[in-house]
């Protein structure tokens, strides 16, 4: 009996010892794994990537399961407690890098990241500006010529406005001309960007359009007879009554009026219902890009989707016959379109501070003196708000560093494919370093197209901008950094019009974001994510076009779109 008890005790001791050994081994193994993870994480975060957007990227992107998270030298220095050189939001960028590294192994993203959160309400608005109820205008009161200024987006607005003016005055419209700009330096004309014959035919039930003046009017000195009307002669957002009172008599007298520098010179309200609908019809239906632009834009879209077998929701509207067969785009082929409005003209005009010190201040001041002399004079004679006040009021464009923090805070994963639209970013590659490092699958049209494919568009900024417009509009999610930008406004409006509530757009409230970024040195990442997501989600609400706002940007109104359901309880007016 005693031997049996001793045997049992011995057996129990062995089990306990075995359990302790196993437990100690488990702890040791766990400790080794944890230490290995920490060392790997530190190694990944300490690597340096000085390159700009991914080079030579055509039909493939970096592997989405890449485990390397490389950060620029500035972020590496943070881990050593050194102050980064000219790096804004260094602490938050470092936290964003850690979050992206951790999220790389998680399959779950925020549920509405790639979706319209108010889909049912948004889907109740359907395009209907193509519906006509009037007879064609004979255009027998004379001819209207127009030379539109600005870039492609300002010109597009001008074309739609002049179409409405021609109908209002019962005039024949001559195909619009585009003014050569010292800023854009593009000689492209209407027929280089849009399909002329399609435009003329589509507008036939509305107005008469010809390609040139009749011979008897070509020889007239329009300036001598007072038929040249500049943008100085017309107030911004002029009402239809202005044109009926001042322009119509001139047209009837001289048979031709030439608007030079015509742009945003027709009010959004008040305007007759069907005239407003005509502007929508022109913008969303009549202006089709040339086959040359459509074909190349289709290449960009296909490469962003890694040659997915199906086209996206808006592809057919944007690239016509060059679109692939319709179908559902799989999750793996989605991409984000991003318009980073941070070119030197925007930066200089804002009067904000972007962390570049005295060198930046002098450079922007010199640019203003050349391109914005009126602004320079106003700045010198009037006490301007401080850069801090401008920032707090949401009047400064988002910096690339702020943009990458917003995207990371929203929950986009590191391997997200991003198409970057826009001209040369102020500060070049070094300014984009945080963005291209934390989101290495960010590309531009220059990356995606071969030298021979992009060659026909070089030196034609408007045609290059058309490629950006199409690729951003077709994206699964579109993010803007400045809601006042014409490109962002037109892209987001197009997505609303044709998107059926399935094409979400990220419109940051810069005033709210400024308040969040102000806490860069104290806010924790989880709270940062929460606040960023709340601020952006609030701007995704579905609402009818506010009075006085552009139909090109806000087409949800009875003139442009038909509300198939009475969802007014969920629509928040502004």
Coordinates of C-alpha atoms in Angstrom, one line a residue:
X1 CA 0.0 0.0 0.0
X2 CA 2.8 2.3 1.0
X3 CA 4.7 1.5 -2.1
X4 CA 1.6 2.3 -4.2
X5 CA 1.3 5.7 -2.6
X6 CA 5.0 6.4 -3.1
X7 CA 4.6 5.4 -6.8
X8 CA 1.6 7.7 -7.2
X9 CA 3.5 10.6 -5.5
X10 CA 6.4 9.9 -7.8
X11 CA 4.2 9.9 -10.8
X12 CA 2.5 13.2 -9.8
X13 CA 5.9 14.8 -9.3
X14 CA 7.0 13.8 -12.8
X15 CA 3.7 15.2 -14.2
X16 CA 4.1 18.4 -12.3
X17 CA 7.8 18.7 -13.4
X18 CA 6.8 17.9 -17.0
X19 CA 4.0 20.5 -16.9
X20 CA 6.5 23.1 -15.5
X21 CA 9.0 22.2 -18.1
X22 CA 6.4 22.4 -20.9
X23 CA 5.1 25.6 -19.5
X24 CA 8.5 27.1 -19.3
X25 CA 9.2 26.0 -22.8
X26 CA 6.0 27.6 -24.0
X27 CA 6.8 30.8 -22.3
X28 CA 10.3 30.7 -23.7
X29 CA 9.0 30.0 -27.2
X30 CA 6.5 32.8 -26.9
X31 CA 9.2 35.2 -25.6
X32 CA 11.5 34.3 -28.5
X33 CA 8.7 34.9 -31.0
X34 CA 7.7 38.2 -29.3
X35 CA 11.3 39.3 -29.3
X36 CA 11.7 38.2 -33.0
X37 CA 8.6 40.2 -33.9
X38 CA 9.8 43.3 -32.1
X39 CA 13.2 43.0 -33.8
X40 CA 11.6 42.5 -37.2
X41 CA 9.2 45.4 -36.7
X42 CA 12.1 47.6 -35.6
X43 CA 14.1 46.5 -38.7
X44 CA 11.2 47.1 -41.0
X45 CA 10.5 50.6 -39.5
X46 CA 14.2 51.5 -39.7
X47 CA 14.7 50.8 -43.4
X48 CA 14.9 53.8 -45.7
X49 CA 13.1 54.4 -48.9
X50 CA 14.1 57.5 -50.8
X51 CA 12.4 56.7 -54.1
X52 CA 9.4 58.5 -55.4
X53 CA 6.4 56.8 -57.0
X54 CA 7.0 53.2 -58.0
X55 CA 8.9 53.1 -61.2
X56 CA 8.3 50.9 -64.2
X57 CA 4.9 49.9 -62.9
X58 CA 2.7 48.8 -65.7
X59 CA 0.8 45.6 -65.4
X60 CA 1.8 44.7 -61.8
X61 CA 2.1 46.3 -58.4
X62 CA 4.2 45.4 -55.4
X63 CA 3.1 42.1 -53.9
X64 CA 0.3 42.8 -51.5
X65 CA 1.8 40.4 -49.0
X66 CA 5.1 42.2 -48.8
X67 CA 6.2 42.2 -45.2
X68 CA 8.7 45.1 -45.5
X69 CA 7.5 48.5 -44.2
X70 CA 10.2 51.0 -45.2
X71 CA 10.2 54.5 -43.8
X72 CA 12.2 57.6 -44.8
X73 CA 15.2 58.7 -42.8
X74 CA 13.1 61.3 -41.0
X75 CA 10.9 58.7 -39.4
X76 CA 13.8 56.5 -38.5
X77 CA 15.3 59.3 -36.6
X78 CA 12.2 59.6 -34.4
X79 CA 12.9 56.2 -32.9
X80 CA 16.3 57.6 -31.8
X81 CA 14.6 60.7 -30.3
X82 CA 16.1 63.1 -32.8
X83 CA 14.0 65.9 -34.3
X84 CA 13.2 65.3 -37.9
X85 CA 14.4 67.8 -40.5
X86 CA 11.5 69.6 -42.2
X87 CA 9.1 66.7 -41.5
X88 CA 5.6 67.8 -40.4
X89 CA 3.6 65.6 -38.0
X90 CA 6.6 63.3 -37.4
X91 CA 5.1 61.7 -34.3
X92 CA 1.8 60.8 -36.0
X93 CA 3.6 59.6 -39.1
X94 CA 5.6 57.2 -37.0
X95 CA 2.4 55.9 -35.4
X96 CA 0.7 55.6 -38.8
X97 CA 3.6 53.5 -40.0
X98 CA 3.2 51.1 -37.0
X99 CA -0.6 50.9 -37.6
X100 CA -0.1 50.1 -41.3
X101 CA 2.4 47.4 -40.4
X102 CA 0.0 45.8 -38.0
X103 CA -3.1 46.1 -40.3
X104 CA -1.2 44.5 -43.1
X105 CA -2.0 41.1 -41.6
X106 CA -5.6 41.8 -40.9
X107 CA -8.2 41.2 -43.6
X108 CA -10.9 43.4 -42.1
X109 CA -11.2 47.0 -43.2
X110 CA -13.8 49.5 -41.9
X111 CA -17.1 48.3 -43.4
X112 CA -17.9 51.5 -45.3
X113 CA -14.4 52.3 -46.5
X114 CA -15.1 51.3 -50.1
X115 CA -18.9 51.8 -49.9
X116 CA -21.3 54.7 -49.9
X117 CA -22.6 54.7 -46.3
X118 CA -25.9 56.1 -47.3
X119 CA -26.3 53.9 -50.4
X120 CA -30.1 53.6 -50.3
X121 CA -30.7 57.3 -50.2
X122 CA -28.0 58.0 -52.8
X123 CA -29.3 55.4 -55.1
X124 CA -32.7 57.0 -55.2
X125 CA -31.3 59.8 -57.3
X126 CA -31.0 58.8 -61.0
X127 CA -29.7 60.7 -64.0
X128 CA -32.5 62.4 -66.1
X129 CA -31.0 65.6 -67.5
X130 CA -31.1 64.0 -71.0
X131 CA -34.9 64.4 -71.0
X132 CA -36.0 67.3 -73.2
X133 CA -39.4 69.0 -73.3
X134 CA -38.8 72.0 -75.6
X135 CA -38.3 72.6 -79.3
X136 CA -34.9 73.3 -80.8
X137 CA -33.7 76.8 -80.9
X138 CA -33.3 78.2 -84.4
X139 CA -30.5 80.5 -83.2
X140 CA -31.6 83.3 -85.6
X141 CA -30.7 86.2 -83.3
X142 CA -27.0 86.0 -84.2
X143 CA -23.8 84.2 -83.4
X144 CA -22.0 83.7 -80.2
X145 CA -18.3 83.1 -80.1
X146 CA -16.5 82.3 -76.9
X147 CA -12.8 82.0 -75.9
X148 CA -12.7 80.2 -72.5
X149 CA -9.8 80.8 -70.1
X150 CA -8.2 78.6 -67.4
X151 CA -7.4 74.9 -67.5
X152 CA -9.5 72.1 -68.8
X153 CA -11.9 72.1 -65.8
X154 CA -12.6 75.9 -66.0
X155 CA -13.0 75.5 -69.7
X156 CA -15.5 72.7 -69.3
X157 CA -17.6 74.9 -67.0
X158 CA -17.4 77.8 -69.5
X159 CA -18.6 75.6 -72.3
X160 CA -21.7 74.4 -70.4
X161 CA -22.4 78.0 -69.3
X162 CA -22.2 79.4 -72.9
X163 CA -24.5 76.7 -74.2
X164 CA -27.1 77.9 -71.7
X165 CA -26.5 81.6 -72.7
X166 CA -26.9 80.7 -76.4
X167 CA -30.2 79.0 -75.7
X168 CA -31.3 82.0 -73.6
X169 CA -30.5 84.5 -76.3
X170 CA -31.8 82.2 -79.2
X171 CA -28.3 82.5 -80.7
X172 CA -26.2 80.1 -82.8
X173 CA -23.0 79.0 -81.0
X174 CA -19.7 78.7 -82.7
X175 CA -17.6 75.8 -81.4
X176 CA -15.8 77.2 -78.4
X177 CA -12.1 78.3 -78.5
X178 CA -9.7 77.9 -75.6
X179 CA -7.4 80.8 -74.6
X180 CA -3.7 80.1 -74.4
X181 CA -2.6 80.5 -70.8
X182 CA 0.9 81.5 -69.6
X183 CA 0.3 79.2 -66.6
X184 CA -1.0 76.1 -68.5
X185 CA 0.9 76.7 -71.7
X186 CA -1.4 74.4 -73.7
X187 CA -2.4 75.1 -77.3
X188 CA -5.2 72.4 -77.3
X189 CA -8.5 73.5 -78.7
X190 CA -12.0 72.0 -78.3
X191 CA -11.5 69.4 -81.0
X192 CA -8.3 68.2 -79.4
X193 CA -10.1 67.3 -76.2
X194 CA -13.8 66.7 -77.0
X195 CA -15.6 65.0 -80.0
X196 CA -16.8 68.0 -82.0
X197 CA -19.3 66.2 -84.2
X198 CA -20.8 64.4 -81.3
X199 CA -21.2 67.6 -79.4
X200 CA -22.9 69.4 -82.3
X201 CA -25.3 66.5 -82.9
X202 CA -26.2 65.9 -79.3
X203 CA -27.0 69.6 -78.8
X204 CA -29.1 69.9 -81.9
X205 CA -32.4 69.5 -80.1
X206 CA -31.4 72.3 -77.8
X207 CA -29.2 74.9 -79.8
X208 CA -27.7 75.3 -83.2
X209 CA -23.9 74.9 -83.2
X210 CA -21.6 75.6 -86.1
X211 CA -17.8 75.2 -86.5
X212 CA -17.1 78.7 -87.8
X213 CA -18.7 82.1 -88.5
X214 CA -20.4 82.7 -91.9
X215 CA -18.1 84.4 -94.4
X216 CA -20.0 87.7 -94.3
X217 CA -19.2 88.0 -90.5
X218 CA -15.6 86.8 -90.5
X219 CA -14.3 90.1 -91.9
X220 CA -15.9 92.2 -89.2
X221 CA -13.6 94.0 -86.7
X222 CA -15.5 92.8 -83.6
X223 CA -13.5 95.0 -81.2
X224 CA -14.1 98.1 -83.4
X225 CA -17.9 97.6 -83.4
X226 CA -18.1 96.8 -79.7
X227 CA -18.9 93.1 -80.0
X228 CA -16.0 91.9 -77.8
X229 CA -17.2 91.2 -74.2
X230 CA -14.5 90.4 -71.7
X231 CA -14.9 88.8 -68.2
X232 CA -14.3 92.3 -66.8
X233 CA -17.5 93.4 -68.4
X234 CA -19.6 90.6 -66.8
X235 CA -19.9 90.2 -63.1
X236 CA -19.1 86.8 -61.7
X237 CA -22.3 84.6 -61.4
X238 CA -24.3 87.1 -63.6
X239 CA -28.0 86.4 -63.7
X240 CA -29.9 85.6 -67.0
X241 CA -31.5 89.0 -66.8
X242 CA -28.0 90.6 -67.3
X243 CA -27.6 88.8 -70.7
X244 CA -31.2 89.7 -71.8
X245 CA -30.7 93.4 -70.9
X246 CA -27.1 94.0 -72.1
X247 CA -26.0 91.3 -74.4
X248 CA -29.1 90.6 -76.5
X249 CA -29.4 94.1 -77.8
X250 CA -25.7 94.0 -78.8
X251 CA -26.2 90.7 -80.5
X252 CA -29.3 91.9 -82.4
X253 CA -27.4 95.0 -83.6
X254 CA -24.1 93.4 -84.7
X255 CA -25.2 89.8 -85.4
X256 CA -22.2 88.5 -83.4
X257 CA -20.8 88.7 -79.9
X258 CA -17.4 87.4 -78.8
X259 CA -17.0 86.5 -75.1
X260 CA -13.3 86.6 -74.3
X261 CA -12.1 85.1 -71.0
X262 CA -15.5 83.7 -70.4
X263 CA -15.6 81.4 -67.4
X264 CA -17.8 81.3 -64.3
X265 CA -20.1 84.0 -65.6
X266 CA -23.5 82.5 -65.2
X267 CA -25.2 82.3 -61.9
X268 CA -26.3 78.9 -60.4
X269 CA -29.5 80.5 -59.1
X270 CA -32.0 81.9 -60.0
X271 CA -32.1 80.4 -63.4
X272 CA -35.0 78.9 -65.4
X273 CA -35.6 75.2 -64.8
X274 CA -35.0 73.9 -68.3
X275 CA -32.0 76.2 -68.8
X276 CA -30.4 74.6 -65.7
X277 CA -31.2 71.2 -67.0
X278 CA -29.5 72.1 -70.3
X279 CA -26.2 72.9 -68.4
X280 CA -26.4 69.5 -66.8
X281 CA -27.1 67.8 -70.1
X282 CA -24.1 69.5 -71.7
X283 CA -21.7 68.5 -68.9
X284 CA -22.8 64.9 -68.3
X285 CA -23.9 63.9 -71.8
X286 CA -22.7 66.1 -74.6
X287 CA -19.0 66.4 -73.7
X288 CA -17.3 63.2 -74.7
X289 CA -13.5 63.0 -74.8
X290 CA -11.7 62.2 -78.1
X291 CA -11.0 58.5 -79.0
X292 CA -7.3 59.3 -78.5
X293 CA -7.9 60.3 -74.9
X294 CA -10.4 57.6 -74.2
X295 CA -8.1 54.8 -75.5
X296 CA -5.2 55.9 -73.3
X297 CA -7.4 56.5 -70.3
X298 CA -8.8 53.0 -70.7
X299 CA -5.3 51.7 -70.5
X300 CA -4.7 53.5 -67.3
X301 CA -7.9 52.1 -65.8
X302 CA -7.1 48.6 -66.9
X303 CA -3.6 48.8 -65.4
X304 CA -4.9 50.2 -62.1
X305 CA -7.2 47.1 -62.0
X306 CA -4.4 44.8 -63.1
X307 CA -6.2 43.9 -66.3
X308 CA -9.4 42.7 -64.5
X309 CA -11.7 41.0 -66.9
X310 CA -14.6 43.4 -66.2
X311 CA -15.1 47.1 -66.4
X312 CA -16.2 49.4 -63.6
X313 CA -19.5 51.1 -63.2
X314 CA -18.6 54.4 -65.0
X315 CA -16.1 53.1 -67.6
X316 CA -18.5 53.0 -70.5
X317 CA -19.6 56.6 -69.8
X318 CA -16.0 57.7 -69.7
X319 CA -14.2 55.8 -72.4
X320 CA -17.0 54.6 -74.6
X321 CA -16.2 51.7 -76.8
X322 CA -12.8 51.2 -75.1
X323 CA -14.4 49.9 -71.9
X324 CA -14.4 46.2 -71.2
X325 CA -17.5 44.2 -70.7
X326 CA -19.5 45.1 -67.6
X327 CA -19.2 43.1 -64.5
X328 CA -18.5 43.2 -60.8
X329 CA -15.0 44.3 -59.9
X330 CA -13.5 42.0 -57.3
X331 CA -12.1 43.3 -54.1
X332 CA -8.5 42.6 -55.2
X333 CA -8.7 44.9 -58.2
X334 CA -10.1 48.0 -56.5
X335 CA -8.1 51.3 -56.5
X336 CA -8.3 54.7 -54.9
X337 CA -8.2 57.9 -57.0
X338 CA -6.5 60.8 -55.2
X339 CA -6.3 64.4 -56.2
X340 CA -3.6 66.0 -54.2
X341 CA -4.2 69.7 -54.8
X342 CA -0.7 70.9 -53.8
X343 CA 0.7 72.6 -56.9
X344 CA 2.6 75.8 -56.4
X345 CA -0.2 78.0 -57.6
X346 CA -2.6 76.6 -55.0
X347 CA 0.1 76.8 -52.3
X348 CA 1.1 80.4 -53.1
X349 CA -2.5 81.6 -53.4
X350 CA -3.4 80.2 -50.0
X351 CA -1.0 82.5 -48.0
X352 CA -0.5 79.5 -45.7
X353 CA 2.6 78.1 -44.1
X354 CA 3.8 74.7 -45.0
X355 CA 6.9 74.3 -42.9
X356 CA 9.5 75.3 -45.4
X357 CA 10.8 78.2 -43.4
X358 CA 12.3 81.4 -44.9
X359 CA 13.3 79.7 -48.1
X360 CA 9.7 78.7 -48.8
X361 CA 8.3 82.1 -47.8
X362 CA 10.6 83.9 -50.3
X363 CA 9.9 81.4 -53.1
X364 CA 6.1 81.7 -52.7
X365 CA 6.3 85.5 -52.4
X366 CA 8.2 85.7 -55.7
X367 CA 5.6 83.4 -57.4
X368 CA 2.8 85.7 -56.2
X369 CA 4.4 88.8 -57.5
X370 CA 4.5 87.3 -61.0
X371 CA 1.2 85.3 -61.1
X372 CA -1.0 87.0 -58.4
X373 CA 0.1 90.6 -58.3
X374 CA -3.3 91.7 -57.0
X375 CA -2.9 89.3 -54.1
X376 CA 0.6 90.6 -53.4
X377 CA -0.7 94.2 -53.3
X378 CA -3.6 93.2 -51.0
X379 CA -1.2 91.4 -48.7
X380 CA 1.1 94.4 -48.5
X381 CA -1.6 96.9 -47.9
X382 CA -4.0 94.9 -45.7
X383 CA -3.4 93.0 -42.5
X384 CA -3.8 89.4 -43.6
X385 CA -4.9 86.6 -41.2
X386 CA -2.0 84.7 -39.8
X387 CA -1.2 81.3 -41.3
X388 CA -2.4 79.7 -38.0
X389 CA -5.8 81.4 -38.3
X390 CA -6.1 80.4 -42.0
X391 CA -5.2 76.8 -41.0
X392 CA -7.7 76.7 -38.2
X393 CA -10.5 78.0 -40.5
X394 CA -9.8 75.2 -43.0
X395 CA -8.5 77.5 -45.7
X396 CA -5.2 75.8 -46.3
X397 CA -4.7 72.9 -48.8
X398 CA -3.9 69.6 -47.1
X399 CA -0.2 68.9 -47.2
X400 CA 1.0 65.5 -48.5
X401 CA 1.9 64.6 -44.9
X402 CA -1.7 65.4 -43.7
X403 CA -3.1 63.4 -46.7
X404 CA -1.2 60.2 -45.8
X405 CA -2.3 60.5 -42.2
X406 CA -6.0 60.9 -43.3
X407 CA -5.8 57.8 -45.5
X408 CA -4.1 55.8 -42.8
X409 CA -6.5 57.0 -40.2
X410 CA -9.5 56.0 -42.4
X411 CA -8.2 52.4 -42.5
X412 CA -6.7 52.0 -46.0
X413 CA -4.2 49.3 -46.0
X414 CA -0.6 49.7 -47.0
X415 CA -0.9 47.7 -50.2
X416 CA -3.9 49.9 -51.4
X417 CA -3.4 50.9 -55.1
X418 CA -3.6 54.7 -55.4
X419 CA -3.8 56.7 -58.6
X420 CA -2.4 60.2 -57.9
X421 CA -3.8 62.9 -60.1
X422 CA -2.5 66.4 -60.6
X423 CA 0.4 68.4 -62.0
X424 CA 3.8 68.8 -60.3
X425 CA 3.5 68.7 -56.5
X426 CA 5.2 71.7 -54.8
X427 CA 8.4 70.4 -53.2
X428 CA 8.7 67.4 -55.6
X429 CA 9.5 63.9 -54.6
X430 CA 10.9 64.9 -51.2
X431 CA 7.5 66.4 -50.3
X432 CA 5.8 63.1 -51.4
X433 CA 8.2 60.9 -49.4
X434 CA 5.8 60.2 -46.5
X435 CA 3.0 59.3 -48.9
X436 CA 5.0 57.1 -51.3
X437 CA 6.7 55.3 -48.4
X438 CA 3.6 54.5 -46.3
X439 CA 1.6 53.7 -49.5
X440 CA 4.2 52.4 -51.9
X441 CA 1.6 51.3 -54.5
X442 CA 0.8 54.9 -55.4
X443 CA 1.3 55.7 -59.1
X444 CA 0.7 58.4 -61.6
X445 CA -0.1 58.3 -65.3
X446 CA 3.6 58.8 -66.0
X447 CA 4.4 55.6 -64.1
X448 CA 1.7 53.5 -65.8
X449 CA 2.2 54.6 -69.4
X450 CA 5.3 53.8 -71.5
X451 CA 7.2 56.7 -73.0
X452 CA 5.6 56.0 -76.4
X453 CA 2.1 55.9 -74.9
X454 CA 2.4 59.2 -73.1
X455 CA 4.4 61.0 -75.8
X456 CA 1.3 62.2 -77.8
X457 CA 0.1 64.1 -74.6
X458 CA 3.3 65.7 -73.5
X459 CA 3.2 69.5 -73.6
X460 CA -0.6 69.4 -73.6
X461 CA -1.6 69.9 -70.0
X462 CA -5.3 69.9 -70.7
X463 CA -5.1 66.5 -72.4
X464 CA -3.0 65.1 -69.5
X465 CA -5.6 66.5 -67.1
X466 CA -8.3 64.7 -69.1
X467 CA -6.5 61.4 -68.4
X468 CA -6.5 62.3 -64.7
X469 CA -10.1 63.2 -64.8
X470 CA -11.2 59.9 -66.3
X471 CA -9.0 57.7 -64.2
X472 CA -10.1 59.4 -61.0
X473 CA -13.7 59.3 -61.9
X474 CA -13.6 55.6 -62.7
X475 CA -11.9 54.8 -59.3
X476 CA -13.6 52.7 -56.7
X477 CA -13.1 55.4 -54.2
X478 CA -12.1 59.0 -54.9
X479 CA -10.4 61.2 -52.3
X480 CA -9.9 64.9 -52.7
X481 CA -7.7 67.1 -50.5
X482 CA -9.4 70.4 -51.5
X483 CA -13.1 70.6 -52.1
X484 CA -12.8 73.9 -53.9
X485 CA -10.7 72.4 -56.7
X486 CA -12.4 72.3 -60.1
X487 CA -11.1 68.9 -61.0
X488 CA -12.3 67.4 -57.7
X489 CA -15.7 69.1 -58.0
X490 CA -16.3 67.9 -61.5
X491 CA -15.0 64.3 -60.7
X492 CA -17.2 64.1 -57.6
X493 CA -20.2 65.5 -59.4
X494 CA -19.8 63.0 -62.3
X495 CA -19.6 60.1 -59.8
X496 CA -22.8 61.3 -58.1
X497 CA -24.6 61.6 -61.4
X498 CA -23.7 58.2 -62.9
X499 CA -22.7 56.3 -59.7
X500 CA -26.1 55.1 -58.5
X501 CA -24.9 55.5 -54.9
X502 CA -22.0 53.1 -55.4
X503 CA -19.2 55.5 -56.0
X504 CA -18.1 57.0 -52.7
X505 CA -16.1 60.2 -52.5
X506 CA -13.9 61.3 -49.5
X507 CA -14.4 65.1 -49.0
X508 CA -12.3 66.1 -45.9
X509 CA -13.6 68.9 -43.8
X510 CA -10.3 70.8 -43.5
X511 CA -11.4 72.9 -40.5
X512 CA -12.2 69.8 -38.5
X513 CA -9.0 68.0 -39.7
X514 CA -6.9 71.1 -38.7
X515 CA -8.2 70.8 -35.1
X516 CA -7.3 67.1 -35.1
X517 CA -3.8 67.7 -36.6
X518 CA -3.2 70.4 -34.0
X519 CA -3.0 67.6 -31.4
X520 CA -0.1 65.9 -33.3
X521 CA 2.1 65.8 -30.2
X522 CA -0.5 64.4 -27.8
X523 CA -3.2 62.4 -29.5
X524 CA -3.0 58.6 -29.5
X525 CA -3.5 56.7 -32.7
X526 CA -6.8 55.0 -31.8
X527 CA -8.4 58.4 -30.9
X528 CA -6.9 59.9 -34.1
X529 CA -8.5 57.1 -36.2
X530 CA -11.9 57.6 -34.5
X531 CA -11.9 61.4 -35.0
X532 CA -10.7 61.2 -38.6
X533 CA -13.3 58.6 -39.6
X534 CA -16.1 60.6 -37.9
X535 CA -15.0 63.9 -39.6
X536 CA -14.9 62.3 -43.0
X537 CA -18.1 60.2 -42.6
X538 CA -20.1 63.4 -41.7
X539 CA -19.1 64.8 -45.1
X540 CA -20.5 61.7 -46.9
X541 CA -24.1 62.5 -46.1
X542 CA -26.5 62.7 -49.0
X543 CA -28.2 66.0 -49.6
X544 CA -29.9 67.9 -52.3
X545 CA -28.1 70.7 -54.1
X546 CA -27.9 73.8 -51.9
X547 CA -29.3 76.9 -53.4
X548 CA -26.6 78.9 -55.3
X549 CA -24.2 75.9 -55.6
X550 CA -22.9 74.5 -58.9
X551 CA -24.9 71.8 -60.6
X552 CA -21.7 70.3 -61.9
X553 CA -20.6 69.5 -58.4
X554 CA -24.0 69.0 -56.8
X555 CA -26.2 67.4 -59.5
X556 CA -28.7 66.1 -57.0
X557 CA -31.5 68.5 -57.9
X558 CA -34.7 68.1 -59.9
X559 CA -33.2 69.8 -62.9
X560 CA -30.4 67.2 -63.3
X561 CA -31.5 64.1 -61.5
X562 CA -34.8 62.5 -60.6
X563 CA -35.5 61.3 -57.1
X564 CA -37.2 57.9 -57.5
X565 CA -38.1 57.7 -53.8
X566 CA -39.3 60.2 -51.4
X567 CA -36.3 59.9 -49.1
X568 CA -36.5 63.5 -47.9
X569 CA -36.4 62.6 -44.2
X570 CA -32.8 61.4 -44.7
X571 CA -31.6 64.3 -46.9
X572 CA -29.8 67.0 -45.0
X573 CA -30.0 70.3 -46.8
X574 CA -27.1 72.8 -46.6

